Coordinates of C-alpha atoms and ligand atoms in Angstrom, one line a residue:
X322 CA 1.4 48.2 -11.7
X323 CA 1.2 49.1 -7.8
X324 CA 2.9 52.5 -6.4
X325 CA 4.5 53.2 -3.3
X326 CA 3.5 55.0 0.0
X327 CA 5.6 56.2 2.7
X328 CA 3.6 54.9 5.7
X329 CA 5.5 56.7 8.3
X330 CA 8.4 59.0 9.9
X331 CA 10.7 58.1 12.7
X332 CA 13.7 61.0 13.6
X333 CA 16.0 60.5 16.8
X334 CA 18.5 63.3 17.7
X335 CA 20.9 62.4 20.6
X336 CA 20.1 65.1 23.3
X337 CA 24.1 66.5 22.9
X338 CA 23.5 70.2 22.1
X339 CA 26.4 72.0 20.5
X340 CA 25.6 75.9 20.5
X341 CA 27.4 78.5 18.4
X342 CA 28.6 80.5 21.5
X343 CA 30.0 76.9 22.3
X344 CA 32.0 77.0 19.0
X345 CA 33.2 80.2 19.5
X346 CA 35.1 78.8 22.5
X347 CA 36.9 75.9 20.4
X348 CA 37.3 78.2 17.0
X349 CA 38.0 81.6 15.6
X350 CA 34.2 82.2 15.0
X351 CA 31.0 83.8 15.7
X352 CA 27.2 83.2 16.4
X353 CA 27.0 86.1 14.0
X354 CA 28.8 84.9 10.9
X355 CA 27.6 81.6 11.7
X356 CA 24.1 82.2 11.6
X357 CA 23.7 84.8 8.6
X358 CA 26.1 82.7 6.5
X359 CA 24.3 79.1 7.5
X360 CA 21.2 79.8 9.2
X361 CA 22.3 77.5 12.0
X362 CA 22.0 78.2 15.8
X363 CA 23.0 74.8 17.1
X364 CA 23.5 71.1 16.1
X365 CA 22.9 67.4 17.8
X366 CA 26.1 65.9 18.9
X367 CA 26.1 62.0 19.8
X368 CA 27.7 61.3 23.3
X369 CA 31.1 59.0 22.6
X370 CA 29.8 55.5 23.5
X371 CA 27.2 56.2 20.6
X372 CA 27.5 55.6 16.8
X373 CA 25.6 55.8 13.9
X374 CA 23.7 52.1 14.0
X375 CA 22.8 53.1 18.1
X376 CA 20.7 56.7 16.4
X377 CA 19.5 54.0 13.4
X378 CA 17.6 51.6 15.7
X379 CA 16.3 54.6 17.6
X380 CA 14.7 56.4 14.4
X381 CA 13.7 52.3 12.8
X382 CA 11.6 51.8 16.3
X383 CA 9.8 55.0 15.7
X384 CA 9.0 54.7 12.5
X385 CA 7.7 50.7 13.4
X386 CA 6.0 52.1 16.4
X387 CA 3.6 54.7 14.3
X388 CA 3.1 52.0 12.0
X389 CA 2.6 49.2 14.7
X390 CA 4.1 47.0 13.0
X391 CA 7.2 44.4 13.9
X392 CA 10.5 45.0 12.4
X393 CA 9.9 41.0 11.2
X394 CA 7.6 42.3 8.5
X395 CA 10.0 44.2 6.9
X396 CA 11.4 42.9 3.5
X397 CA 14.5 44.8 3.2
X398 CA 16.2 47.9 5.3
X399 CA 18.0 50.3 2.7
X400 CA 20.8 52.5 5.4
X401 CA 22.2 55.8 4.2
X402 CA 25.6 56.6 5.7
X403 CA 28.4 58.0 5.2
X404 CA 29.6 57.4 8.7
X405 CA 29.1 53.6 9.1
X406 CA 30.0 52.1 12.8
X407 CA 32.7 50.8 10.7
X408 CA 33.9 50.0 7.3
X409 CA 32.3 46.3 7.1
X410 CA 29.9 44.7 8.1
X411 CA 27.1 47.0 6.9
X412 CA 25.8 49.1 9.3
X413 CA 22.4 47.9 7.8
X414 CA 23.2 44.5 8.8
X415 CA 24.2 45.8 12.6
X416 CA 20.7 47.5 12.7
X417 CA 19.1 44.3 11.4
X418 CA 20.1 42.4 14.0
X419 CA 19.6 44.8 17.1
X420 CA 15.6 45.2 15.7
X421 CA 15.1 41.5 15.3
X422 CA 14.6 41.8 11.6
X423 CA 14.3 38.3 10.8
X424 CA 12.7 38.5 7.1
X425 CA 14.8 41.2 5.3
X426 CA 18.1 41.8 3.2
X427 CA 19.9 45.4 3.1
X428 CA 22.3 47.2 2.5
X429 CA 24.2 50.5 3.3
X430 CA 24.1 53.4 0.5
X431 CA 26.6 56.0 -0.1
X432 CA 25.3 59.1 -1.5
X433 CA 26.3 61.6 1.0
X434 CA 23.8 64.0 1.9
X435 CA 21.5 62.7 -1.3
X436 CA 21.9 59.5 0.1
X437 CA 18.1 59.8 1.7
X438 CA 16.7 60.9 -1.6
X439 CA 18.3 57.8 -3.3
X440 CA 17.1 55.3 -0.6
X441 CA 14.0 56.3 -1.0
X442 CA 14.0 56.6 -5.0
X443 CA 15.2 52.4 -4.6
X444 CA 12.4 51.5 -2.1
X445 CA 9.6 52.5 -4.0
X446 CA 11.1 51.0 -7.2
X447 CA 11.6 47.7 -5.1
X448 CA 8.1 48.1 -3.9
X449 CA 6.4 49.0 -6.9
X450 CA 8.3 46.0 -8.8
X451 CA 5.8 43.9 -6.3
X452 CA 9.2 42.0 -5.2
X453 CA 8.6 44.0 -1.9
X454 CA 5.8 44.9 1.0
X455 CA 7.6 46.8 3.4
X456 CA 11.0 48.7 2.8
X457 CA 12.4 50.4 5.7
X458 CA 14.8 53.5 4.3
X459 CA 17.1 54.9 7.2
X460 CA 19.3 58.3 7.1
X461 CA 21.9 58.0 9.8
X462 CA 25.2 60.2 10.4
X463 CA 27.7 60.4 13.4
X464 CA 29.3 63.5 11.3
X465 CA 31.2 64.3 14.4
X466 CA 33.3 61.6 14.3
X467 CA 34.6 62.5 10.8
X468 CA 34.5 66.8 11.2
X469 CA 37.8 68.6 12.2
X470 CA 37.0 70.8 15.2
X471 CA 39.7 73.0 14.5
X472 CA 38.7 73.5 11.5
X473 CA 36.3 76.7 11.4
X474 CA 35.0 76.1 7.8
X475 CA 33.9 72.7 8.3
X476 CA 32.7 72.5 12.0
X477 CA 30.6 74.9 12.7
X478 CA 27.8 73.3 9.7
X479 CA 27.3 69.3 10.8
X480 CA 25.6 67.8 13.5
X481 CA 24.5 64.3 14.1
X482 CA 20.8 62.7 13.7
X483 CA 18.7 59.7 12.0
X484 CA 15.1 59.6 10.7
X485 CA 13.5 56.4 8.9
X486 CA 11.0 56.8 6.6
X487 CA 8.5 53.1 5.6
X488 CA 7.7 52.7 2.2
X489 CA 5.1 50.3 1.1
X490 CA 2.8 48.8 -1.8
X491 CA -0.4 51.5 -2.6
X492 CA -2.8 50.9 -5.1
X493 CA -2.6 52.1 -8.3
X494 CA -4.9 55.1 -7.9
X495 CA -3.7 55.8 -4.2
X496 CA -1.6 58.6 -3.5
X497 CA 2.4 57.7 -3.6
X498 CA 5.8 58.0 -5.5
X499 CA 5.4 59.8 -8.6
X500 CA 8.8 60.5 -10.0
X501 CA 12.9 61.0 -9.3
X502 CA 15.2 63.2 -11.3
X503 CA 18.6 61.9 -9.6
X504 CA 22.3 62.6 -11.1
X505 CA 25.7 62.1 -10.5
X506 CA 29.3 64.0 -11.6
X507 CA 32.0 63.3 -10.3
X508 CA 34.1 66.2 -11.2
X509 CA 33.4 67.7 -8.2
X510 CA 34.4 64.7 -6.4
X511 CA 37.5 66.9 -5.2
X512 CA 35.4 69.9 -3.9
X513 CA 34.1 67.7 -0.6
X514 CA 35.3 64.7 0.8
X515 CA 37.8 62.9 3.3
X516 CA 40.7 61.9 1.7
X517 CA 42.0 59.0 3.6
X518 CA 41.0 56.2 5.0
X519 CA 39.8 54.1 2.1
X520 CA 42.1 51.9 -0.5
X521 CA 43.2 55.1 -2.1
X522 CA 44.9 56.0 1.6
X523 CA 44.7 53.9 3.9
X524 CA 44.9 55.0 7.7
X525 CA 48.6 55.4 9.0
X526 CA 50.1 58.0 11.3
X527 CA 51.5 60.2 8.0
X528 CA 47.3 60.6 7.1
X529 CA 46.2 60.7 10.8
X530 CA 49.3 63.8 11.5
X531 CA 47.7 65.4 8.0
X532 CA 44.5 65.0 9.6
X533 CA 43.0 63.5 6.1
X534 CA 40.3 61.6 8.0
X535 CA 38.2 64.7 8.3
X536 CA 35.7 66.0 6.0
X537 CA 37.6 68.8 3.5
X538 CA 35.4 71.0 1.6
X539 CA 35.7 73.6 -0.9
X540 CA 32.5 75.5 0.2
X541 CA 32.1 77.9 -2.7
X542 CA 32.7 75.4 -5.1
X543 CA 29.6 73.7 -3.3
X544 CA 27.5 76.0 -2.4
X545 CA 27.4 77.4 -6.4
X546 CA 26.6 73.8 -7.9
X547 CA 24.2 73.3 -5.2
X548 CA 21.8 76.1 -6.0
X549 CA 22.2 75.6 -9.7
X550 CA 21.6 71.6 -9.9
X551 CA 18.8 71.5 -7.4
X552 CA 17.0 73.7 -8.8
X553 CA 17.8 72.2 -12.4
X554 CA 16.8 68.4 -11.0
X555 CA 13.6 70.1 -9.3
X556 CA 12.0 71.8 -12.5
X557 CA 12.9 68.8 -15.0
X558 CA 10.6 66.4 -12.2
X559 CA 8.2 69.0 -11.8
X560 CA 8.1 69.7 -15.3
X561 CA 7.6 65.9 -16.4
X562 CA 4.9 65.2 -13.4
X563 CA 3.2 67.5 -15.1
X564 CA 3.0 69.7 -11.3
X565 CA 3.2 73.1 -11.2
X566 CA 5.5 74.6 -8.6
X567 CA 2.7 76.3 -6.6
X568 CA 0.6 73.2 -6.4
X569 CA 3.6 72.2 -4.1
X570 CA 2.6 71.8 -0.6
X571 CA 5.8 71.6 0.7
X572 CA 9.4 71.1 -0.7
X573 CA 11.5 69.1 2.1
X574 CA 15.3 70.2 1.0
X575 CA 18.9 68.7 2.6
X576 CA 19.7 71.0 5.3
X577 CA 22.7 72.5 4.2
X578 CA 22.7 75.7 4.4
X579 CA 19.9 78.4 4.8
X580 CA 21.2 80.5 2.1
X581 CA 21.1 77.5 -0.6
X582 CA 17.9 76.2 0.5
X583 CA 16.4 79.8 0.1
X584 CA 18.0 80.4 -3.5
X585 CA 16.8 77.1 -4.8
X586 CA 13.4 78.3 -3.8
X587 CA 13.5 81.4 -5.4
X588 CA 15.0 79.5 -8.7
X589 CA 12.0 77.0 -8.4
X590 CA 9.3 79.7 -8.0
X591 CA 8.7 78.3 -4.4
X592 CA 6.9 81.2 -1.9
X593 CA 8.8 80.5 2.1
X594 CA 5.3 78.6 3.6
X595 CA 6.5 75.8 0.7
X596 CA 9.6 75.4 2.3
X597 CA 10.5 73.6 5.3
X598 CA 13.4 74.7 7.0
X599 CA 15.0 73.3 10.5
X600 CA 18.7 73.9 10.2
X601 CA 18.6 76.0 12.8
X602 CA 18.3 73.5 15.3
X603 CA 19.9 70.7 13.5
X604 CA 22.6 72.1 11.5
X605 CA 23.4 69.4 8.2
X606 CA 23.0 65.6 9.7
X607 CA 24.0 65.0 6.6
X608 CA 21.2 61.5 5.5
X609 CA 19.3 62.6 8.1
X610 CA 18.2 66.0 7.3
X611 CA 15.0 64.7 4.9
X612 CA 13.6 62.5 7.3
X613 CA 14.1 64.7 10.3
X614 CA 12.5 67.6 8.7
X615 CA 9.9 66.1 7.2
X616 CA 9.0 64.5 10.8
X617 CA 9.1 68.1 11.9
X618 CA 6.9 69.1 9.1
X619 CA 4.4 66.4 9.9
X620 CA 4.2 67.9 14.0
X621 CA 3.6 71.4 12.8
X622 CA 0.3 70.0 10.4
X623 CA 2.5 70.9 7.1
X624 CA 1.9 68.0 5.2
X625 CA -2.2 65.8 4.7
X626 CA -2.5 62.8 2.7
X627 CA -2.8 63.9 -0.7
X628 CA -0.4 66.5 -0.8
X629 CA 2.7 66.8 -3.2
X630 CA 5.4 66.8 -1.5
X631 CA 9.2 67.2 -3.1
X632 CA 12.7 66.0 -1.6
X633 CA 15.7 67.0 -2.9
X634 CA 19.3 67.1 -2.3
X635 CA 23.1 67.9 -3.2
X636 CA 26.0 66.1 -1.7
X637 CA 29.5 65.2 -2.1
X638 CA 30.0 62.7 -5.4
X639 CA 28.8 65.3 -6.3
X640 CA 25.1 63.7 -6.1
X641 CA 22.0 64.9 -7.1
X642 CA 19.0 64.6 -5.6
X643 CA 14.8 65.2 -6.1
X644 CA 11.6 63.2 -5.6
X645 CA 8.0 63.8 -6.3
X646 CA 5.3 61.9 -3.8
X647 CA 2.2 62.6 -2.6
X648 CA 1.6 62.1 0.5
X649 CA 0.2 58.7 1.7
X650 CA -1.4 58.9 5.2
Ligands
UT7_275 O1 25.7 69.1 2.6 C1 26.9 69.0 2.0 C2 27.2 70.1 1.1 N1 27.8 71.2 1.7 C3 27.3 72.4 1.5 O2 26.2 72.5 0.9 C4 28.1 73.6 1.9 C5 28.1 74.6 0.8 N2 28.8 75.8 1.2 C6 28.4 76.7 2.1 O3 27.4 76.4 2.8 C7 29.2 77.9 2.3 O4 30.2 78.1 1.3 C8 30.0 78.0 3.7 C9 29.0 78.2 4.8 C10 30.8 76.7 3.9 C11 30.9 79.2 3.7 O5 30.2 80.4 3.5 P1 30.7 81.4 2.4 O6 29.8 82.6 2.4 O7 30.9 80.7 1.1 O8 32.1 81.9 3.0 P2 33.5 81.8 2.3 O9 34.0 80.4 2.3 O10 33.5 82.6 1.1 O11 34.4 82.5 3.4 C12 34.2 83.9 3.7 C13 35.1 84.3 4.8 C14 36.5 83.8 4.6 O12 37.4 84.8 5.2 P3 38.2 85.8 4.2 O13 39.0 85.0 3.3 O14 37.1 86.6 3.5 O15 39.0 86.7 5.2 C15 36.6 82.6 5.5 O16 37.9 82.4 6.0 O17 34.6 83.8 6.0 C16 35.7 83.0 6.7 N3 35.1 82.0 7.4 C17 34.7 82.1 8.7 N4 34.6 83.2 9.5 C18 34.1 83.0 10.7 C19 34.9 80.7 7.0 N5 34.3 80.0 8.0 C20 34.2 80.8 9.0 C21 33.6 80.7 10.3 N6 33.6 81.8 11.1 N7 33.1 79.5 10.8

């Protein structure tokens, strides 16, 4: 049986900087508490004529151009969102058509911020089923469009990004995917989510004056199952690889928060050089972060062809992320 590769990295940030000192203008805040509780500095912010297939087609192009290669030999586009440009079509389909896609199907996946980990766990299994040459996975949220700025718990953590990873056939004994531990449980589906807008609540000016189409979190309740799942989904994968955590190159987590990202480690028996960490510029793009810091881990010289390199992730569901590869180029 083939594996799969990832054959390249595209990221696009819209040039929109939100600052912490410019929060502490709009909420009752500080750079401060912000930064020892987050480790964020300042976040992306998409200018309003933009949405989330616009940032899509930006990060696609980069990841074709590094490849050069024409969006018409890709098979199929997999699009994480949970901000699609709207509820249907598919904001896989939008992005499709504005890169002259001509051969592919798609779709758009909901995972929240594991949605990356997921997209990428389906390409290489569509790749590696030899149904599939080139699968184009794409992280992309406008989480500005969906965060309450008065709301000081919420706001202050999301900014807005895409990155594209291509995944394609490898040979058997080439580097590529080597496992997935992925979960879901929905009991905490209450601890983060926005309420209406969907069939459950549809939009009317009783949801709009609750302001229910913004993201509602119970952060604690987050932050605990974050650390402890992770690091749970990590060790099983590493464990039934047969890797060793320090045989790690680097671990490329969701951006969600310093604090969680660094107790993860810890639990994993990761050292800080394992870990890459760019939340600090970015704040939690939500399916971005993966892509985007693993583009930024490829520009420092963090990650060779060879190298084992883990995703991993916790979102709203909640959703469970982790992926083994090593590195293909
Ligand atoms: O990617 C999706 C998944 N999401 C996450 O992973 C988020 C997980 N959770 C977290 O990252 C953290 O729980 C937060 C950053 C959201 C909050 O940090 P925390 O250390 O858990 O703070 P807390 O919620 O326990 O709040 C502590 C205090 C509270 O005040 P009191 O009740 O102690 O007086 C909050 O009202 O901090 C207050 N607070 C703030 N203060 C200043 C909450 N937000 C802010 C803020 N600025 N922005």
């Amino acid at each position: 049986m083939r594996n799969a590769k990832i054959t390249a990295v595209g990221a696009y940030v819209p040039p929109g900087v939100l600052t912490n000192q410019d929060l502490e203008k709009m909420v009752d805040t500080s750079d401060e508490w912000i930064l020892e509780r987050t480790g964020i500095r300042e976040r992306h912010i998409a200018a309003a004529d933009m949405a989330t297939s616009d940032m899509a087609v930006e990060a696609a192009r980069c990841a074709l151009a590094q490849r050069g290669i024409d969006a018409s030999s890709l098979n199929a586009i997999i699009l994480c969102t949970v901000t699609p440009d709207m509820m249907f079509p598919s904001t896989a389909c939008l992005v499709q058509h504005r890169l002259g896609a001509k051969n592919v199907w798609g779709f758009d996946l909901i995972a929240a911020c594991s949605g990356f980990v997921y997209g990428l766990t389906t390409a290489a299994h569509l790749v590696m089923a030899g149904t599939h040459d080139k699968v184009l996975v794409i992280g992309a949220d406008t989480m500005s469009r969906i965060i309450d700025y008065q709301d000081r718990a919420t706001c202050v953590l999301f900014g807005d990004g895409a990155g594209a990873m291509l995944v394609e056939g490898s040979g058997e004994d080439e580097p590529g995917f080597l496992g997935f531990q992925n979960e879901i449980d929905g009991s905490g589906g209450d601890s983060l989510k926005m309420p209406a807008g969907g069939s459950r609540l549809p939009p009317s000016h009783d949801t709009v004056d609750q302001r229910l189409h913004y993201v509602k979190q119970d952060g604690q309740a987050v932050f605990r199952f974050a650390v402890k799942r992770m690091g749970d989904a990590i060790l099983t994968l590493l464990n039934r690889a047969g890797v060793k955590p320090e045989d790690v190159k680097v671990m490329v987590p969701h951006q969600a928060n310093k604090r969680i990202i660094d107790s993860c480690a810890k639990r994993v028996g990761l050292k800080d050089e394992q870990v890459v960490i760019n939340i600090d510029r970015l704040g939690n793009t939500t399916a971005a972060t993966i892509p985007l810091a693993t583009r930024d881990a490829l520009d420092q010289g963090r990650i060779r062809k060879g190298d084992y390199v883990l995703f991993t992730a916790v979102g709203a569901g909640f959703t469970v992320g982790a992926n083994l590869w090593r590195w293909g180029y």
